[in-house]
Amino acid sequence: MVVAITRKVAPSIARCELTRLDRVGINPVRAARQHEAYCRILVDVGCSVVSLPAEPDLPDSVFVEDGAVVLDEIAVMTRPGARSRRPEIATLQEELQRHRPIMSITADGTLDGGDVLQAGRRLWVGRSGRSNAEGIRQLGEILAPLGYTVLPVDVQDCLHLKTAVTLIGPDTFLINPAMVEPGFFAGFKTVEVDRSEPMGANALLIGDAVIYPEAFPATRLRMEQAGVNVRTVPADELAKAEGGVTCCSIVLR
Ligand code: CIR
């Protein structure tokens, strides 16, 4: 059974970190409704959903993906690049230690889970404003004995690597080539986002289904033409906080 760890939307979400977007009002009730719809889809595609209680004073705490990198053998607790997000880790670790042995990124390393993209024994890690060279080095050192290779990747004009590229099939990536060089993924198939939808590269693959925001119909069509089973969710309120579909869960496969 696939377990998906989620956390309810904090009523303070409007005070979230913002990097690339201007602050606009975020309606916490609408964000919570969209998050509930997302959790229902997770159940629909076969997940057992763990729902952690809201952390009222941690505006970005719904975006659990950034707090840990979870593989079959281990969970690596991150040290998020945004200081305001570091207190999210403790309660996430309490839950994850039920499922995996725990290791941690330590100072002066920083790492956000949104920068870590896994396919098999390879992990591409974005050198973003959130994940630094020391964080990436520590992740590589922790995972090398388990047979994983960590590959640092440059990104531009995006918050995280997974804003730019995500997995949508066992050997297929959805990618915005303006944000990350496709050459890093040589040997894999790629579907490019439609030019009119630059924020459309964040998709969540679970089994053979891809959970995907309603907001990007042209890219959705491209995926469907490539044979991908796409399940859309309303996600525009969470997107105002720079959150996508991968970042609202940690999926234990
Ligand atoms: C932040 O800036 O940290 C949050 N407002 C958004 C985090 C989104 N995380 C993700 O895509 N992995």
Tab-separated table of C-alpha atoms and ligand atoms in Angstrom:
chain	number	residue	atom	x	y	z
A	1	MET	CA	0.000	0.000	0.000
A	2	VAL	CA	1.296	3.461	-0.910
A	3	VAL	CA	1.194	5.854	2.065
A	4	ALA	CA	0.865	9.597	1.406
A	5	ILE	CA	1.700	11.908	4.308
A	6	THR	CA	-0.107	15.244	4.170
A	7	ARG	CA	-0.732	18.111	6.571
A	8	LYS	CA	-3.819	20.295	6.783
A	9	VAL	CA	-3.593	23.887	5.506
A	10	ALA	CA	-2.511	26.408	8.157
A	11	PRO	CA	-5.022	29.259	8.577
A	12	SER	CA	-1.962	31.558	8.377
A	13	ILE	CA	-1.077	30.391	4.817
A	14	ALA	CA	-1.403	33.964	3.480
A	15	ARG	CA	1.842	34.771	5.360
A	16	CYS	CA	3.744	32.107	3.391
A	17	GLU	CA	7.235	32.492	1.946
A	18	LEU	CA	7.199	33.902	-1.576
A	19	THR	CA	10.141	33.900	-3.959
A	20	ARG	CA	8.911	34.404	-7.495
A	21	LEU	CA	5.318	35.567	-7.067
A	22	ASP	CA	3.890	38.834	-5.806
A	23	ARG	CA	1.807	38.512	-2.670
A	24	VAL	CA	-1.901	38.357	-3.369
A	25	GLY	CA	-4.618	37.515	-0.888
A	26	ILE	CA	-4.877	33.776	-0.233
A	27	ASN	CA	-8.214	32.479	1.007
A	28	PRO	CA	-7.375	29.822	3.618
A	29	VAL	CA	-10.835	28.251	3.402
A	30	ARG	CA	-10.602	27.877	-0.365
A	31	ALA	CA	-7.030	26.579	-0.038
A	32	ALA	CA	-8.243	24.019	2.505
A	33	ARG	CA	-11.048	22.909	0.166
A	34	GLN	CA	-8.582	22.403	-2.660
A	35	HIS	CA	-6.312	20.476	-0.330
A	36	GLU	CA	-9.217	18.220	0.653
A	37	ALA	CA	-9.919	17.548	-3.035
A	38	TYR	CA	-6.253	16.688	-3.487
A	39	CYS	CA	-6.386	14.246	-0.567
A	40	ARG	CA	-9.504	12.602	-2.063
A	41	ILE	CA	-7.671	12.068	-5.352
A	42	LEU	CA	-4.740	10.546	-3.464
A	43	VAL	CA	-7.182	8.010	-1.987
A	44	ASP	CA	-8.727	7.459	-5.425
A	45	VAL	CA	-5.389	6.540	-6.969
A	46	GLY	CA	-4.721	4.021	-4.203
A	47	CYS	CA	-3.006	5.876	-1.347
A	48	SER	CA	-3.578	5.486	2.334
A	49	VAL	CA	-3.530	9.144	3.387
A	50	VAL	CA	-2.024	10.234	6.709
A	51	SER	CA	-3.338	13.691	7.581
A	52	LEU	CA	-1.232	15.544	10.144
A	53	PRO	CA	-2.961	18.283	12.149
A	54	ALA	CA	-2.525	21.867	10.949
A	55	GLU	CA	0.364	23.864	12.404
A	56	PRO	CA	-1.383	27.211	12.858
A	57	ASP	CA	1.801	29.264	13.226
A	58	LEU	CA	3.714	27.691	10.341
A	59	PRO	CA	2.211	29.221	7.177
A	60	ASP	CA	3.960	26.892	4.697
A	61	SER	CA	3.533	23.685	6.679
A	62	VAL	CA	1.010	22.184	4.214
A	63	PHE	CA	3.938	21.817	1.788
A	64	VAL	CA	5.307	18.716	3.512
A	65	GLU	CA	7.424	17.575	0.576
A	66	ASP	CA	10.122	20.093	1.440
A	67	GLY	CA	10.774	18.589	4.874
A	68	ALA	CA	12.071	15.150	3.942
A	69	VAL	CA	13.502	12.967	1.202
A	70	VAL	CA	11.998	9.517	1.633
A	71	LEU	CA	13.350	6.436	-0.143
A	72	ASP	CA	12.601	2.724	0.373
A	73	GLU	CA	15.369	2.370	2.943
A	74	ILE	CA	15.510	5.698	4.763
A	75	ALA	CA	13.992	9.128	5.406
A	76	VAL	CA	16.397	12.082	5.269
A	77	MET	CA	15.014	15.058	7.183
A	78	THR	CA	15.985	18.236	5.371
A	79	ARG	CA	17.104	21.608	6.657
A	80	PRO	CA	14.885	23.933	4.597
A	81	GLY	CA	16.509	26.913	2.924
A	82	ALA	CA	13.837	29.269	4.315
A	83	ARG	CA	14.486	29.759	8.032
A	84	SER	CA	10.755	30.169	8.756
A	85	ARG	CA	10.198	26.591	7.563
A	86	ARG	CA	12.725	24.806	9.787
A	87	PRO	CA	10.273	24.300	12.694
A	88	GLU	CA	8.115	22.177	10.354
A	89	ILE	CA	10.596	19.322	10.565
A	90	ALA	CA	9.990	18.108	14.159
A	91	THR	CA	6.394	16.935	13.757
A	92	LEU	CA	7.108	15.523	10.319
A	93	GLN	CA	9.952	13.480	11.768
A	94	GLU	CA	7.651	12.138	14.520
A	95	GLU	CA	5.442	10.694	11.786
A	96	LEU	CA	8.213	9.511	9.460
A	97	GLN	CA	10.061	7.607	12.158
A	98	ARG	CA	7.102	5.209	12.247
A	99	HIS	CA	7.931	4.304	8.648
A	100	ARG	CA	11.688	4.613	8.079
A	101	PRO	CA	15.060	4.977	9.851
A	102	ILE	CA	15.883	8.678	10.027
A	103	MET	CA	18.972	10.652	8.977
A	104	SER	CA	19.221	14.465	8.853
A	105	ILE	CA	20.824	17.274	6.879
A	106	THR	CA	22.712	19.467	9.337
A	107	ALA	CA	24.057	23.056	9.394
A	108	ASP	CA	25.378	24.645	7.268
A	109	GLY	CA	23.669	22.481	4.692
A	110	THR	CA	20.280	23.520	3.348
A	111	LEU	CA	17.993	21.338	1.288
A	112	ASP	CA	14.309	21.480	0.275
A	113	GLY	CA	12.573	18.267	-0.745
A	114	GLY	CA	11.111	20.171	-3.705
A	115	ASP	CA	14.610	20.187	-5.202
A	116	VAL	CA	14.993	16.409	-5.104
A	117	LEU	CA	13.793	14.385	-8.082
A	118	GLN	CA	14.162	10.601	-7.943
A	119	ALA	CA	14.049	8.005	-10.676
A	120	GLY	CA	15.285	4.591	-9.594
A	121	ARG	CA	18.709	4.822	-7.952
A	122	ARG	CA	19.345	8.347	-9.283
A	123	LEU	CA	18.440	11.601	-7.542
A	124	TRP	CA	18.764	14.898	-9.387
A	125	VAL	CA	19.014	17.795	-6.917
A	126	GLY	CA	18.407	21.426	-7.874
A	127	ARG	CA	21.032	24.011	-6.960
A	128	SER	CA	18.317	26.516	-6.150
A	129	GLY	CA	17.927	29.450	-3.799
A	130	ARG	CA	16.879	26.861	-1.183
A	131	SER	CA	19.331	23.964	-1.557
A	132	ASN	CA	23.044	24.715	-1.224
A	133	ALA	CA	26.148	22.791	-2.205
A	134	GLU	CA	26.708	21.556	1.365
A	135	GLY	CA	23.137	20.217	1.658
A	136	ILE	CA	23.508	18.397	-1.646
A	137	ARG	CA	26.912	17.032	-0.577
A	138	GLN	CA	25.447	15.697	2.694
A	139	LEU	CA	22.563	14.035	0.857
A	140	GLY	CA	25.039	12.324	-1.472
A	141	GLU	CA	27.140	11.152	1.479
A	142	ILE	CA	24.102	9.724	3.307
A	143	LEU	CA	22.752	7.934	0.233
A	144	ALA	CA	25.935	6.629	-1.429
A	145	PRO	CA	26.211	3.564	0.863
A	146	LEU	CA	22.632	2.663	-0.132
A	147	GLY	CA	23.588	2.661	-3.809
A	148	TYR	CA	22.044	5.983	-4.838
A	149	THR	CA	23.743	8.583	-7.030
A	150	VAL	CA	23.074	12.265	-6.332
A	151	LEU	CA	23.405	14.559	-9.354
A	152	PRO	CA	23.426	18.350	-8.791
A	153	VAL	CA	21.465	20.265	-11.431
A	154	ASP	CA	21.365	24.001	-12.212
A	155	VAL	CA	17.919	25.598	-12.415
A	156	GLN	CA	16.807	29.065	-13.459
A	157	ASP	CA	13.700	31.210	-13.014
A	158	CYS	CA	12.031	28.775	-10.613
A	159	LEU	CA	11.734	28.044	-6.901
A	160	HIS	CA	12.704	24.369	-6.971
A	161	LEU	CA	13.924	21.718	-9.415
A	162	LYS	CA	10.472	20.097	-9.312
A	163	THR	CA	8.937	23.372	-10.527
A	164	ALA	CA	10.953	22.678	-13.682
A	165	VAL	CA	10.740	18.909	-14.133
A	166	THR	CA	8.879	15.933	-12.642
A	167	LEU	CA	8.430	12.245	-13.404
A	168	ILE	CA	5.207	11.283	-15.238
A	169	GLY	CA	6.014	7.663	-16.107
A	170	PRO	CA	8.681	5.080	-15.288
A	171	ASP	CA	11.017	6.599	-17.893
A	172	THR	CA	9.318	9.895	-18.804
A	173	PHE	CA	9.787	13.416	-17.480
A	174	LEU	CA	7.514	16.444	-17.866
A	175	ILE	CA	9.872	19.383	-18.327
A	176	ASN	CA	10.087	23.123	-18.891
A	177	PRO	CA	13.363	23.433	-20.837
A	178	ALA	CA	13.549	27.174	-20.044
A	179	MET	CA	14.081	26.293	-16.358
A	180	VAL	CA	16.351	23.250	-16.556
A	181	GLU	CA	18.650	21.875	-19.238
A	182	PRO	CA	16.997	18.728	-20.720
A	183	GLY	CA	20.467	17.239	-21.303
A	184	PHE	CA	20.565	16.267	-17.597
A	185	PHE	CA	17.877	13.696	-18.387
A	186	ALA	CA	19.453	12.100	-21.469
A	187	GLY	CA	18.198	8.556	-22.021
A	188	PHE	CA	14.708	9.364	-20.696
A	189	LYS	CA	11.634	10.348	-22.699
A	190	THR	CA	10.429	13.912	-22.144
A	191	VAL	CA	7.148	15.768	-22.622
A	192	GLU	CA	7.631	19.538	-22.740
A	193	VAL	CA	5.141	21.909	-21.139
A	194	ASP	CA	3.158	24.058	-23.550
A	195	ARG	CA	4.928	27.412	-23.968
A	196	SER	CA	1.820	29.217	-22.691
A	197	GLU	CA	2.020	27.250	-19.396
A	198	PRO	CA	5.554	27.716	-18.012
A	199	MET	CA	4.470	26.718	-14.478
A	200	GLY	CA	3.003	23.450	-15.752
A	201	ALA	CA	5.913	21.045	-15.136
A	202	ASN	CA	4.931	20.004	-11.603
A	203	ALA	CA	2.975	16.728	-11.703
A	204	LEU	CA	2.673	13.905	-9.176
A	205	LEU	CA	3.017	10.319	-10.423
A	206	ILE	CA	1.389	7.635	-8.271
A	207	GLY	CA	1.172	4.169	-9.779
A	208	ASP	CA	0.149	4.834	-13.364
A	209	ALA	CA	-1.847	7.988	-12.566
A	210	VAL	CA	-0.550	11.551	-12.740
A	211	ILE	CA	-2.177	14.099	-10.412
A	212	TYR	CA	-2.055	17.467	-12.133
A	213	PRO	CA	-3.463	21.022	-11.665
A	214	GLU	CA	-6.556	21.998	-13.679
A	215	ALA	CA	-4.810	25.243	-14.668
A	216	PHE	CA	-2.688	23.794	-17.497
A	217	PRO	CA	-5.021	22.249	-20.114
A	218	ALA	CA	-2.608	22.527	-23.055
A	219	THR	CA	0.125	20.626	-21.224
A	220	ARG	CA	-2.433	18.145	-19.956
A	221	LEU	CA	-3.368	17.432	-23.577
A	222	ARG	CA	0.283	16.876	-24.456
A	223	MET	CA	0.594	14.314	-21.664
A	224	GLU	CA	-2.602	12.555	-22.698
A	225	GLN	CA	-1.371	12.385	-26.285
A	226	ALA	CA	1.726	10.657	-24.899
A	227	GLY	CA	-0.532	8.068	-23.227
A	228	VAL	CA	-0.392	9.437	-19.669
A	229	ASN	CA	-3.405	8.896	-17.372
A	230	VAL	CA	-3.956	12.438	-16.003
A	231	ARG	CA	-6.213	13.197	-13.022
A	232	THR	CA	-6.742	16.932	-12.541
A	233	VAL	CA	-7.252	18.812	-9.277
A	234	PRO	CA	-8.156	22.443	-8.525
A	235	ALA	CA	-4.956	23.938	-7.135
A	236	ASP	CA	-4.911	27.651	-7.994
A	237	GLU	CA	-5.333	28.888	-4.397
A	238	LEU	CA	-2.364	26.808	-3.201
A	239	ALA	CA	-0.416	27.974	-6.269
A	240	LYS	CA	-0.661	31.561	-4.949
A	241	ALA	CA	1.642	30.311	-2.159
A	242	GLU	CA	3.969	28.819	-4.820
A	243	GLY	CA	2.820	25.304	-3.957
A	244	GLY	CA	2.267	22.632	-6.589
A	245	VAL	CA	0.939	19.079	-6.504
A	246	THR	CA	4.136	17.293	-5.503
A	247	CYS	CA	4.743	19.530	-2.514
A	248	CYS	CA	1.503	18.722	-0.667
A	249	SER	CA	2.477	15.115	0.097
A	250	ILE	CA	5.333	12.794	0.906
A	251	VAL	CA	4.648	9.536	-0.881
A	252	LEU	CA	6.071	6.357	0.646
A	253	ARG	CA	6.081	3.824	-2.162
B	1	CIR	C1	7.851	28.234	0.067
B	1	CIR	O1	8.255	29.245	-0.494
B	1	CIR	O2	8.606	27.517	0.707
B	1	CIR	C2	6.386	27.892	-0.036
B	1	CIR	N1	5.614	29.086	-0.097
B	1	CIR	C3	6.105	27.020	-1.250
B	1	CIR	C4	6.787	25.689	-1.180
B	1	CIR	C5	6.464	24.832	-2.339
B	1	CIR	N2	7.179	23.606	-2.235
B	1	CIR	C6	7.367	22.786	-3.241
B	1	CIR	O3	6.975	23.068	-4.348
B	1	CIR	N3	8.059	21.686	-3.004
